[in-house]
mmCIF file of N, CA and C in Angstrom:
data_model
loop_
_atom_site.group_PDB
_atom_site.id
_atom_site.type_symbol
_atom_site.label_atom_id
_atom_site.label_comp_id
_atom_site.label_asym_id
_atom_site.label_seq_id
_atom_site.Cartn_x
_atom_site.Cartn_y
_atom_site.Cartn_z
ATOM 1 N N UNK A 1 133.034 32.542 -124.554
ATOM 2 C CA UNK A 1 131.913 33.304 -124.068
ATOM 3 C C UNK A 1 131.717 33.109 -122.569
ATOM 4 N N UNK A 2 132.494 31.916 -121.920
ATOM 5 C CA UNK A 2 131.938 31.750 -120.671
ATOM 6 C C UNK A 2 132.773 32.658 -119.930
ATOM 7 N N UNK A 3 133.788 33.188 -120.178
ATOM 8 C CA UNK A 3 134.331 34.129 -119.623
ATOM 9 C C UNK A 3 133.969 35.385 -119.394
ATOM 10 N N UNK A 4 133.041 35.892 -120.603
ATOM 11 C CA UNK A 4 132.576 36.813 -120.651
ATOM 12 C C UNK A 4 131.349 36.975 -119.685
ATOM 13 N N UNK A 5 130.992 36.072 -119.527
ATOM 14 C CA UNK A 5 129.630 35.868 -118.624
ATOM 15 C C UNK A 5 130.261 35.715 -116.981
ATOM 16 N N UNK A 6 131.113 35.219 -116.614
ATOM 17 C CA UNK A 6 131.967 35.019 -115.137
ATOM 18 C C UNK A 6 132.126 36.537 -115.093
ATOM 19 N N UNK A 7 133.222 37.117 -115.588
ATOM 20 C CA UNK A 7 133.659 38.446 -115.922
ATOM 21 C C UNK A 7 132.574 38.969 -115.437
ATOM 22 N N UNK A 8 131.011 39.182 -116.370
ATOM 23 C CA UNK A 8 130.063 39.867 -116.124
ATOM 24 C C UNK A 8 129.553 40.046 -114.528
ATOM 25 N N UNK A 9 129.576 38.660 -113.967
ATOM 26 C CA UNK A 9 128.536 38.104 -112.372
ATOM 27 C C UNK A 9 129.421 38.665 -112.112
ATOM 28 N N UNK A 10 130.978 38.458 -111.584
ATOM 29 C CA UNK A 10 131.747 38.706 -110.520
ATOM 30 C C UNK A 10 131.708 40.338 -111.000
ATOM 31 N N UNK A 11 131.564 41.008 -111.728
ATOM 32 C CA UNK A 11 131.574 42.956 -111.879
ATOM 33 C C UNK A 11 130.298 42.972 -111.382
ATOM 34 N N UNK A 12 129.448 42.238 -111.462
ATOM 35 C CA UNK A 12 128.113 43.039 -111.057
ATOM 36 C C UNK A 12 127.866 42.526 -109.435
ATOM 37 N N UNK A 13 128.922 41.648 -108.959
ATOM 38 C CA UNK A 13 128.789 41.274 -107.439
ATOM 39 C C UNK A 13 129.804 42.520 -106.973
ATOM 40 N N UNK A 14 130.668 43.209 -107.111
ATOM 41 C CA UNK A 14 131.619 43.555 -106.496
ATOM 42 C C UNK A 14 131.012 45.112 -106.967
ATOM 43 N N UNK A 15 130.134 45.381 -107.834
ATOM 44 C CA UNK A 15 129.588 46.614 -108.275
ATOM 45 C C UNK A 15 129.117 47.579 -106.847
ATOM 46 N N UNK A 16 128.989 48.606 -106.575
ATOM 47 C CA UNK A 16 128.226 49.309 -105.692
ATOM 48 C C UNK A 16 126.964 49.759 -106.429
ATOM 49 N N UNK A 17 126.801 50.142 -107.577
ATOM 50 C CA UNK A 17 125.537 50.730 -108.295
ATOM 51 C C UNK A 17 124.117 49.293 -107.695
ATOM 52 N N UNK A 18 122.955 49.648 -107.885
ATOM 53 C CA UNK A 18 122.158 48.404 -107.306
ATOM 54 C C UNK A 18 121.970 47.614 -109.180
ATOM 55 N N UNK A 19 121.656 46.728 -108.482
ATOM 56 C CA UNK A 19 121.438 45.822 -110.041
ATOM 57 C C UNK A 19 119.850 45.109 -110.044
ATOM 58 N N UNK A 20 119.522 45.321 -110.844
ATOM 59 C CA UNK A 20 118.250 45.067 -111.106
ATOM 60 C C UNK A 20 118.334 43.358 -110.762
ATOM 61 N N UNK A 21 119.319 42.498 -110.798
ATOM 62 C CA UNK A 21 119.089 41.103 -110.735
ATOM 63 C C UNK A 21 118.963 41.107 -108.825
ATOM 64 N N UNK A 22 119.020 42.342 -108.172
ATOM 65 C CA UNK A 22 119.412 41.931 -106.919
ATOM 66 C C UNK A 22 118.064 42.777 -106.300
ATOM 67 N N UNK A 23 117.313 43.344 -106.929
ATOM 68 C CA UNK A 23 115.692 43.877 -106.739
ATOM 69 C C UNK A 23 114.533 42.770 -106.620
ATOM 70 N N UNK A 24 113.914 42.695 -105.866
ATOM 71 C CA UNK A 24 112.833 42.075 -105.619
ATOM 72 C C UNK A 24 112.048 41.733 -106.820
ATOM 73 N N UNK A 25 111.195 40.737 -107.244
ATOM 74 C CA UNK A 25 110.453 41.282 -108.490
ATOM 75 C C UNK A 25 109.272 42.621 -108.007
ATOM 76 N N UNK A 26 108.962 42.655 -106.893
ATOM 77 C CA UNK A 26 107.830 43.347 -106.467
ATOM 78 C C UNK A 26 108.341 44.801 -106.844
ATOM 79 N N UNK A 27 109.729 45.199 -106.423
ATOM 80 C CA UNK A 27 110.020 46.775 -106.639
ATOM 81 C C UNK A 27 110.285 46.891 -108.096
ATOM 82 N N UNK A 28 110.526 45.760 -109.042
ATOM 83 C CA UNK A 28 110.928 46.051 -110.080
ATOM 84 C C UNK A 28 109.421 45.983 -110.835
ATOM 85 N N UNK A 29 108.154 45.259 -110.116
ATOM 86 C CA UNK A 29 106.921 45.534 -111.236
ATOM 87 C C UNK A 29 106.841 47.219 -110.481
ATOM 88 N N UNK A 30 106.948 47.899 -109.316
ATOM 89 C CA UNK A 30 106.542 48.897 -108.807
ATOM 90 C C UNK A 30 107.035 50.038 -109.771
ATOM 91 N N UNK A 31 108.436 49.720 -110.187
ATOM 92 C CA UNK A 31 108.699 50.956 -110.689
ATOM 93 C C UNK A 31 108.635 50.569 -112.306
ATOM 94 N N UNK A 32 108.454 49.867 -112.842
ATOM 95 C CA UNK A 32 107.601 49.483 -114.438
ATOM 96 C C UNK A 32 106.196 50.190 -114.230
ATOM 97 N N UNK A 33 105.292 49.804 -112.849
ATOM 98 C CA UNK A 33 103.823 50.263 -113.153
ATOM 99 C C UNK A 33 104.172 51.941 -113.164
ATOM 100 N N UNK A 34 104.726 52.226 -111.975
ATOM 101 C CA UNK A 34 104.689 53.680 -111.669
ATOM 102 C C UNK A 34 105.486 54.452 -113.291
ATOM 103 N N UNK A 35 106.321 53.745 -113.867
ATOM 104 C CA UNK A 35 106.640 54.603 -115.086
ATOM 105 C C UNK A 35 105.774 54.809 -116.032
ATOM 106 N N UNK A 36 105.008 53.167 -116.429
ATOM 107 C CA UNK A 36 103.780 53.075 -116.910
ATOM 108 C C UNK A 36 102.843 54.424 -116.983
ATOM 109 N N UNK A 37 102.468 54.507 -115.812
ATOM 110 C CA UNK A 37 101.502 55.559 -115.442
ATOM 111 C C UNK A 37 101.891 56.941 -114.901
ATOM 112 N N UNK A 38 103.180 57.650 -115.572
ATOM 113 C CA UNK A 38 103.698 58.582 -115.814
ATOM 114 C C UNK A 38 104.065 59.220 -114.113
ATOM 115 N N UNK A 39 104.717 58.260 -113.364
ATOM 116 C CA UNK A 39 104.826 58.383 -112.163
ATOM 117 C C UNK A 39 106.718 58.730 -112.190
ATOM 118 N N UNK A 40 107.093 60.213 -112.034
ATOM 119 C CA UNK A 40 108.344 59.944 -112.385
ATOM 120 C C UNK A 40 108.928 61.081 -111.549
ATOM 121 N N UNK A 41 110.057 60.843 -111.171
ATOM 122 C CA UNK A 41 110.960 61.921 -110.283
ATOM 123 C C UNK A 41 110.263 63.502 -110.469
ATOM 124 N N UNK A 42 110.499 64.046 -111.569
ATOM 125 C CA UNK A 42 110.071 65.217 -112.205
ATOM 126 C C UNK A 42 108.595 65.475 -111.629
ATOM 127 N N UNK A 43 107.835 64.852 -111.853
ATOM 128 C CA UNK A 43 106.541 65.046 -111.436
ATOM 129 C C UNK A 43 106.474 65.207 -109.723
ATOM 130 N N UNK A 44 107.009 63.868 -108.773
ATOM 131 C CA UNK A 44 106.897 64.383 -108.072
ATOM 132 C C UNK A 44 107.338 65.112 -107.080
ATOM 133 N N UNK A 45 108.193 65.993 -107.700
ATOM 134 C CA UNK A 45 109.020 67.598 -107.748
ATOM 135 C C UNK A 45 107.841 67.929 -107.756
ATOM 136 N N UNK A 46 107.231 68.353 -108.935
ATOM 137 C CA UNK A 46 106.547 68.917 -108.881
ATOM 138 C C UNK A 46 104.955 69.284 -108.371
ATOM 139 N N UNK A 47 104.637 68.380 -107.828
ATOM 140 C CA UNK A 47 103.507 67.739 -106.412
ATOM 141 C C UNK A 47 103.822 68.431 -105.391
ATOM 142 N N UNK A 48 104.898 68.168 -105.060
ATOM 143 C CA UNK A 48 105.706 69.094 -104.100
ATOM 144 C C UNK A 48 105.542 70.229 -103.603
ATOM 145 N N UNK A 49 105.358 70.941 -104.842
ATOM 146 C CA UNK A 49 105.500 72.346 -104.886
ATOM 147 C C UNK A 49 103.799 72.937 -104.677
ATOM 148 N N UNK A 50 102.776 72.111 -104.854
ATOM 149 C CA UNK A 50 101.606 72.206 -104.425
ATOM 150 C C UNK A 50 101.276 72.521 -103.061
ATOM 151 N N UNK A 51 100.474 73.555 -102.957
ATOM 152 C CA UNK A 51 99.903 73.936 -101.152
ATOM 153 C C UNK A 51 98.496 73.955 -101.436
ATOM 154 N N UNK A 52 97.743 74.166 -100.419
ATOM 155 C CA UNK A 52 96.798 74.440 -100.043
ATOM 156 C C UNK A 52 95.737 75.848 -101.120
ATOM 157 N N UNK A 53 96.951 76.641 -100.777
ATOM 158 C CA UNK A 53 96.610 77.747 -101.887
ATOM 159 C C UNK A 53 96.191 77.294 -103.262
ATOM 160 N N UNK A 54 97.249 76.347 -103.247
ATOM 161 C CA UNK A 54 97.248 75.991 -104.965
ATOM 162 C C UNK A 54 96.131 75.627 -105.533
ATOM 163 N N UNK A 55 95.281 74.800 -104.752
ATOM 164 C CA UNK A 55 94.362 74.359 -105.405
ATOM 165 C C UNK A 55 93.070 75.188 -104.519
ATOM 166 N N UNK A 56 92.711 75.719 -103.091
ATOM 167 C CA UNK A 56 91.737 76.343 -103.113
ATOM 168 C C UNK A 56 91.202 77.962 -104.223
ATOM 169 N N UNK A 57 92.396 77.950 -104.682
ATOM 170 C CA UNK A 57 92.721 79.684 -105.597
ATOM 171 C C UNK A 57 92.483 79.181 -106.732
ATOM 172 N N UNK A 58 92.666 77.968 -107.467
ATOM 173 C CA UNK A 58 92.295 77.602 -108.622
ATOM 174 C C UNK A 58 90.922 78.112 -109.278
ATOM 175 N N UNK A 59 91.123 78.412 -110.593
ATOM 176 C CA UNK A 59 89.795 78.999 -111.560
ATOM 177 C C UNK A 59 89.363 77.741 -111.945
ATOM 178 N N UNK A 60 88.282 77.180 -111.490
ATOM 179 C CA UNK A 60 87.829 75.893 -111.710
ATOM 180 C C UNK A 60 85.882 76.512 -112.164
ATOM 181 N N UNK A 61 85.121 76.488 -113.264
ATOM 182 C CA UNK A 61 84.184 76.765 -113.256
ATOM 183 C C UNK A 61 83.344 75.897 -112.949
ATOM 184 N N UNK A 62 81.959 76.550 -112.354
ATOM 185 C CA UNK A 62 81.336 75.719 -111.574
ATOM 186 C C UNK A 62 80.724 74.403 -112.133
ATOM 187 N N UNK A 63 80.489 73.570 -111.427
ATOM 188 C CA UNK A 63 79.752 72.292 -112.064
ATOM 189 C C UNK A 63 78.622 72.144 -111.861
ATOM 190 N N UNK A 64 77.862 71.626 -112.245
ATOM 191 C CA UNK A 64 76.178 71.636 -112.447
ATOM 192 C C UNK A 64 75.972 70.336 -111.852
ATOM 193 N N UNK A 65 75.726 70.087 -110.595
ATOM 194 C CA UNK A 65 75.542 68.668 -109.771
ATOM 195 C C UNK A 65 74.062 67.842 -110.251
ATOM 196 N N UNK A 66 74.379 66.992 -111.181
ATOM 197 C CA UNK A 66 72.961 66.412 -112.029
ATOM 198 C C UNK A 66 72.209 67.310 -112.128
ATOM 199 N N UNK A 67 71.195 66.924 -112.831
ATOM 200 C CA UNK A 67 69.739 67.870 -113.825
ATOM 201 C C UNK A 67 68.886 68.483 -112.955
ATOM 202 N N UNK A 68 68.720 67.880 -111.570
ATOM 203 C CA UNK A 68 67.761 68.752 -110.906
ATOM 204 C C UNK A 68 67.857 68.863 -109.626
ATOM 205 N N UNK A 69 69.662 68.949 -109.076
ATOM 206 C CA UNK A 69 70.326 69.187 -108.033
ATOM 207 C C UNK A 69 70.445 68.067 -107.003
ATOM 208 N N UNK A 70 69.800 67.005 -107.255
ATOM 209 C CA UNK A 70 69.706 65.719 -106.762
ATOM 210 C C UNK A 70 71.336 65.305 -107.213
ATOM 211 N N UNK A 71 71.611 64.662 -105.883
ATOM 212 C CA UNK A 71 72.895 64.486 -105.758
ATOM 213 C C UNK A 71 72.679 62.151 -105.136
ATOM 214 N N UNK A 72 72.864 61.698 -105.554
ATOM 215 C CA UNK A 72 72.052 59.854 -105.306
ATOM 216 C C UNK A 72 73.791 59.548 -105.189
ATOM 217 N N UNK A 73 74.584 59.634 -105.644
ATOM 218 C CA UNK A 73 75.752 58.793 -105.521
ATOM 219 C C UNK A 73 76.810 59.653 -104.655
ATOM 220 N N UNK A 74 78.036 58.584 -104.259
ATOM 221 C CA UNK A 74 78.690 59.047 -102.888
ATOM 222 C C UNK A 74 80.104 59.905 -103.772
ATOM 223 N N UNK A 75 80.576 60.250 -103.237
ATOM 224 C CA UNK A 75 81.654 61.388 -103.669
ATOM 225 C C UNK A 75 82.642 60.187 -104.525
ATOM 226 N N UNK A 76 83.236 59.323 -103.320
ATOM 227 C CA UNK A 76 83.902 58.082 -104.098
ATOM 228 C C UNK A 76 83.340 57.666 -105.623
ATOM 229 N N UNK A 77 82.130 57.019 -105.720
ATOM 230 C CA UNK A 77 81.248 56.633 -106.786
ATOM 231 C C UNK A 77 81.450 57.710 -107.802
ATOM 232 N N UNK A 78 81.462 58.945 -107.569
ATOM 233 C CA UNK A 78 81.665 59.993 -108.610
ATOM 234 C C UNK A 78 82.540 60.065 -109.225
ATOM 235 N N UNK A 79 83.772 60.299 -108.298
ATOM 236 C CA UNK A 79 84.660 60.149 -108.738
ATOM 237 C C UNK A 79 85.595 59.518 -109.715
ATOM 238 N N UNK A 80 84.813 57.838 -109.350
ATOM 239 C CA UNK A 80 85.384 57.009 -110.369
ATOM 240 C C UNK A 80 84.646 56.807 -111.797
ATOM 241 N N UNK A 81 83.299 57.267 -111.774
ATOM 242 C CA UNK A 81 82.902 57.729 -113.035
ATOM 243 C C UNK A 81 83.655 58.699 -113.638
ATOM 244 N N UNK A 82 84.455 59.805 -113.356
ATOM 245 C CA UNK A 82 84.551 61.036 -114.168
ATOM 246 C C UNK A 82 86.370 60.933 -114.466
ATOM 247 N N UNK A 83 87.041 59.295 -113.765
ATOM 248 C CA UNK A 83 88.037 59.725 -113.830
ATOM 249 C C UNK A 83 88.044 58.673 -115.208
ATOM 250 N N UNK A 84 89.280 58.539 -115.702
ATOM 251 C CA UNK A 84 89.683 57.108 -116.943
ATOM 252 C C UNK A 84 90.302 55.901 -115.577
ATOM 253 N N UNK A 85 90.031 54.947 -116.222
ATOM 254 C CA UNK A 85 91.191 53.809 -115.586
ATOM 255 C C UNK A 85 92.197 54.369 -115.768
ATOM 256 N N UNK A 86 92.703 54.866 -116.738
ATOM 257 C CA UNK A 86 94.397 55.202 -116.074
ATOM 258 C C UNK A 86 94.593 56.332 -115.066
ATOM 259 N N UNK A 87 93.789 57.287 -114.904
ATOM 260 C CA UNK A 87 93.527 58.161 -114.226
ATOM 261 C C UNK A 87 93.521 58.045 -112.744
ATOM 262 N N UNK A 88 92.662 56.621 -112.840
ATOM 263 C CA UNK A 88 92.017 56.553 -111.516
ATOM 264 C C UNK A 88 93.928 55.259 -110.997
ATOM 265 N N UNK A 89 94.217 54.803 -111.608
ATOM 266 C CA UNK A 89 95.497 54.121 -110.988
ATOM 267 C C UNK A 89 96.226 55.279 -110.716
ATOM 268 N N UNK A 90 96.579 56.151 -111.709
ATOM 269 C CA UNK A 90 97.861 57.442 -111.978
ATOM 270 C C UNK A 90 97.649 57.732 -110.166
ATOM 271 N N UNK A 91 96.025 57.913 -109.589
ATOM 272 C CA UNK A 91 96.038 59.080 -108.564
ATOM 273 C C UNK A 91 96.041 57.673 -107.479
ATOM 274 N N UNK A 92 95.955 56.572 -107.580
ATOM 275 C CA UNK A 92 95.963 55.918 -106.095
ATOM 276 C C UNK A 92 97.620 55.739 -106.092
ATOM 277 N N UNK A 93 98.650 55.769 -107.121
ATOM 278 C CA UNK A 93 100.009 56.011 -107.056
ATOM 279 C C UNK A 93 100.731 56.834 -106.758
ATOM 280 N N UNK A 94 99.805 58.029 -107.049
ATOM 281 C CA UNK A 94 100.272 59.497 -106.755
ATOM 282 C C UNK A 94 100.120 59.622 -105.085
ATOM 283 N N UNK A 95 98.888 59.077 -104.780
ATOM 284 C CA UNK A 95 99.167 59.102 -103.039
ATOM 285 C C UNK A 95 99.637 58.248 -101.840
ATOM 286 N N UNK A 96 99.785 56.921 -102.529
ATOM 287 C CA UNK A 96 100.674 56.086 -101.898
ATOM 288 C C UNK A 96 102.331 56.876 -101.802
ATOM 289 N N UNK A 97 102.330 57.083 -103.331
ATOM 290 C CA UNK A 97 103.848 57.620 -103.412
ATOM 291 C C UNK A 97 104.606 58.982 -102.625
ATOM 292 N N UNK A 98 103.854 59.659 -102.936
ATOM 293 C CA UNK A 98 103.726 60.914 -102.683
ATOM 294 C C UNK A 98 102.680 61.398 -101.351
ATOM 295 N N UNK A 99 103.973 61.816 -99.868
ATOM 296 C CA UNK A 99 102.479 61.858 -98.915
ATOM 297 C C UNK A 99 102.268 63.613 -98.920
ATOM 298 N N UNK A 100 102.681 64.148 -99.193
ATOM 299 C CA UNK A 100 102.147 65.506 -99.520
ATOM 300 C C UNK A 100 100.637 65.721 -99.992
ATOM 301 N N UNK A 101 100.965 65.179 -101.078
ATOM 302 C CA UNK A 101 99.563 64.867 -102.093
ATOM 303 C C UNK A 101 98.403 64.162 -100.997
ATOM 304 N N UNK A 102 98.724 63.101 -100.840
ATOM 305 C CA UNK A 102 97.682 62.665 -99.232
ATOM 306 C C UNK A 102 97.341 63.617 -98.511
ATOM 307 N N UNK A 103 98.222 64.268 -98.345
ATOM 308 C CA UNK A 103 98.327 65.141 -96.642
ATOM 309 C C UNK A 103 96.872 66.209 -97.338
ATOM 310 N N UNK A 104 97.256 66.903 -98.608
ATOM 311 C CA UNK A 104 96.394 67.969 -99.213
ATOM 312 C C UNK A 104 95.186 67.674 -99.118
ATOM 313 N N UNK A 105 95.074 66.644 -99.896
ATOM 314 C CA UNK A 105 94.023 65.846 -100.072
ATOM 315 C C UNK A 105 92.749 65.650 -99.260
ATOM 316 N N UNK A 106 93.371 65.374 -97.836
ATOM 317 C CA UNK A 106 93.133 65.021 -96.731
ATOM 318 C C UNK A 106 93.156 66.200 -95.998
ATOM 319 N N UNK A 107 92.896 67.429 -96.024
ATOM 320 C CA UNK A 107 92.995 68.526 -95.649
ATOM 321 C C UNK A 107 91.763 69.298 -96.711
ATOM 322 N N UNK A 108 91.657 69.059 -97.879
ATOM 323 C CA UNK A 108 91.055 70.028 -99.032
ATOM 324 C C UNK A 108 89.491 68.615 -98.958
ATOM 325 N N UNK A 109 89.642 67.682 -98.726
ATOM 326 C CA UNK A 109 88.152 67.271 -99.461
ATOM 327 C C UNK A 109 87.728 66.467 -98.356
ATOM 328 N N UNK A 110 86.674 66.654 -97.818
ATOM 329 C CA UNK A 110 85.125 67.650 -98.732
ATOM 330 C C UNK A 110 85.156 68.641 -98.179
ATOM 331 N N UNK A 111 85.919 69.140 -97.183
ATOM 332 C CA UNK A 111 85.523 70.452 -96.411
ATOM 333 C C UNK A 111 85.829 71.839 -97.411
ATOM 334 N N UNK A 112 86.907 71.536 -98.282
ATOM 335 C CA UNK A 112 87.028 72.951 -99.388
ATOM 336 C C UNK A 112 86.712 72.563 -100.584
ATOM 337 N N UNK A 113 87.067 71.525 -100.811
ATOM 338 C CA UNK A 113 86.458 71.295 -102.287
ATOM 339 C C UNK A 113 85.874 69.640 -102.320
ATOM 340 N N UNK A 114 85.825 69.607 -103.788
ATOM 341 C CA UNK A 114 84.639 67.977 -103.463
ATOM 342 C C UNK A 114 85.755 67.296 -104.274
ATOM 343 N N UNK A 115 85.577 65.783 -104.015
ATOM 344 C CA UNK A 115 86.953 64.946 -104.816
ATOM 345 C C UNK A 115 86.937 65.170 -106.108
ATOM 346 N N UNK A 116 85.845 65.443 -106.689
ATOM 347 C CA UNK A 116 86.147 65.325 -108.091
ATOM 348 C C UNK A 116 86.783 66.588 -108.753
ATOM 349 N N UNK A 117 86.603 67.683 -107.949
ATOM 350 C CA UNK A 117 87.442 69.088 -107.952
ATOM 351 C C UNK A 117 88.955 69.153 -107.919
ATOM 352 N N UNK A 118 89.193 68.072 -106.947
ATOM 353 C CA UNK A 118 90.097 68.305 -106.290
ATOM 354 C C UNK A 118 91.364 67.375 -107.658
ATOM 355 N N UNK A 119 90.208 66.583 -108.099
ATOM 356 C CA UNK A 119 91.389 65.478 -109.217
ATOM 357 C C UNK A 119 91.262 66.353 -110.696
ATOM 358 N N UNK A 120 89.857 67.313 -110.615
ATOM 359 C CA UNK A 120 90.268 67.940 -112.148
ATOM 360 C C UNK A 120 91.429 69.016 -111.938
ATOM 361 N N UNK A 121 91.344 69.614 -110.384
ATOM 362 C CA UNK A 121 92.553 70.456 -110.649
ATOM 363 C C UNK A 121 93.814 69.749 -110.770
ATOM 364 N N UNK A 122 94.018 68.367 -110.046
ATOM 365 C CA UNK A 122 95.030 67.525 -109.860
ATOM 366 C C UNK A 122 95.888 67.461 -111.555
ATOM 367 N N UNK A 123 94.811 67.398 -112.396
ATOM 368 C CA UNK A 123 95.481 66.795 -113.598
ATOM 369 C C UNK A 123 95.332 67.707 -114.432
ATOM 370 N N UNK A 124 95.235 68.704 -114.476
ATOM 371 C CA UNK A 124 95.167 69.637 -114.805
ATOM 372 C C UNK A 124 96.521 71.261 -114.569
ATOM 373 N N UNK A 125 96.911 71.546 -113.312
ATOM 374 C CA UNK A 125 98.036 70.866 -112.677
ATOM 375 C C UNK A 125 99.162 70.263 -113.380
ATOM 376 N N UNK A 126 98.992 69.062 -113.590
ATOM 377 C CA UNK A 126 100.440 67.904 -113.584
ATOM 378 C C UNK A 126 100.124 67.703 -115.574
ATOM 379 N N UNK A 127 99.363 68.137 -115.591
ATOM 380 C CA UNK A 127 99.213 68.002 -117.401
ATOM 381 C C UNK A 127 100.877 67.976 -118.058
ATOM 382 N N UNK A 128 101.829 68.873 -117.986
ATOM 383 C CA UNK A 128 102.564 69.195 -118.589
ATOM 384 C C UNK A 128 103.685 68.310 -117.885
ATOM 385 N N UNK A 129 103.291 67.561 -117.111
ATOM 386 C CA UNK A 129 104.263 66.604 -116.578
ATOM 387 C C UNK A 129 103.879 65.087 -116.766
ATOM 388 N N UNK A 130 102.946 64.645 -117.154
ATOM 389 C CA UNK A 130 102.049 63.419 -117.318
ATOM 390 C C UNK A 130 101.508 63.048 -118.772
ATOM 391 N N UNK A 131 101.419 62.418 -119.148
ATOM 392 C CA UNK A 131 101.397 61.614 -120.610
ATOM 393 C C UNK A 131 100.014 61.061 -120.262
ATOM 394 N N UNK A 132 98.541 61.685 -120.642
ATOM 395 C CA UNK A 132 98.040 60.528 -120.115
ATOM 396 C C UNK A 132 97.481 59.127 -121.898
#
């Protein structure tokens, strides 16, 4: 067996493919979390393909801002009420990863739409690409 194991190191030293024993642990929890949380090539293809249009043209019906138009909490604060924990990781991955998605983002809220608009169209959107 010890041959088999020498055999093994010296093919995987002389290999060109990358080897997971030669990854950091940090990139190897990065791309476990990001699969985790349905963070995957395919998807962000398809992020990609998102503009400006995409989401100001969206049929999004209106929302009813609390019971008597009183608005007390900050856009952030909202946000993280209306999203799930996995939700709310899925989208701080989606914009680290992905700077498109930033760039939009950062272009669309608050001046065209409000964050929490901007993440129901987000997942809504990526539904057919995301497991949540």
């Amino acid at each position: 067996m010890d041959w088999l194991r020498r055999g093994l190191s010296r093919g995987s030293r002389n290999s060109k493919t990358p080897n997971i024993q030669t990854q950091s642990n940090s990139e190897v929890q990065q791309h476990l979390e990001e699969s985790i949380y349905g963070i995957t090539e395919e998807l962000i293809n398809h992020i990609k393909t998102f503009t400006l249009d995409t989401f100001k043209n969206f049929p999004l019906q209106d929302e009813v801002e609390g019971s008597y138009g009183e608005d007390t909490q900050s856009s952030s604060t909202k946000v993280r009420n209306e999203l799930s924990q996995w939700q709310e990781k899925h989208a701080i991955l989606v914009l680290s990863r992905v700077k498109e998605m930033s760039q939009l983002r950062y272009v669309l809220c608050p001046r065209h739409l409000k964050e929490s608009q901007f993440w129901k169209i987000y997942f809504k959107l990526a539904r057919s690409h995301v497991l949540e």
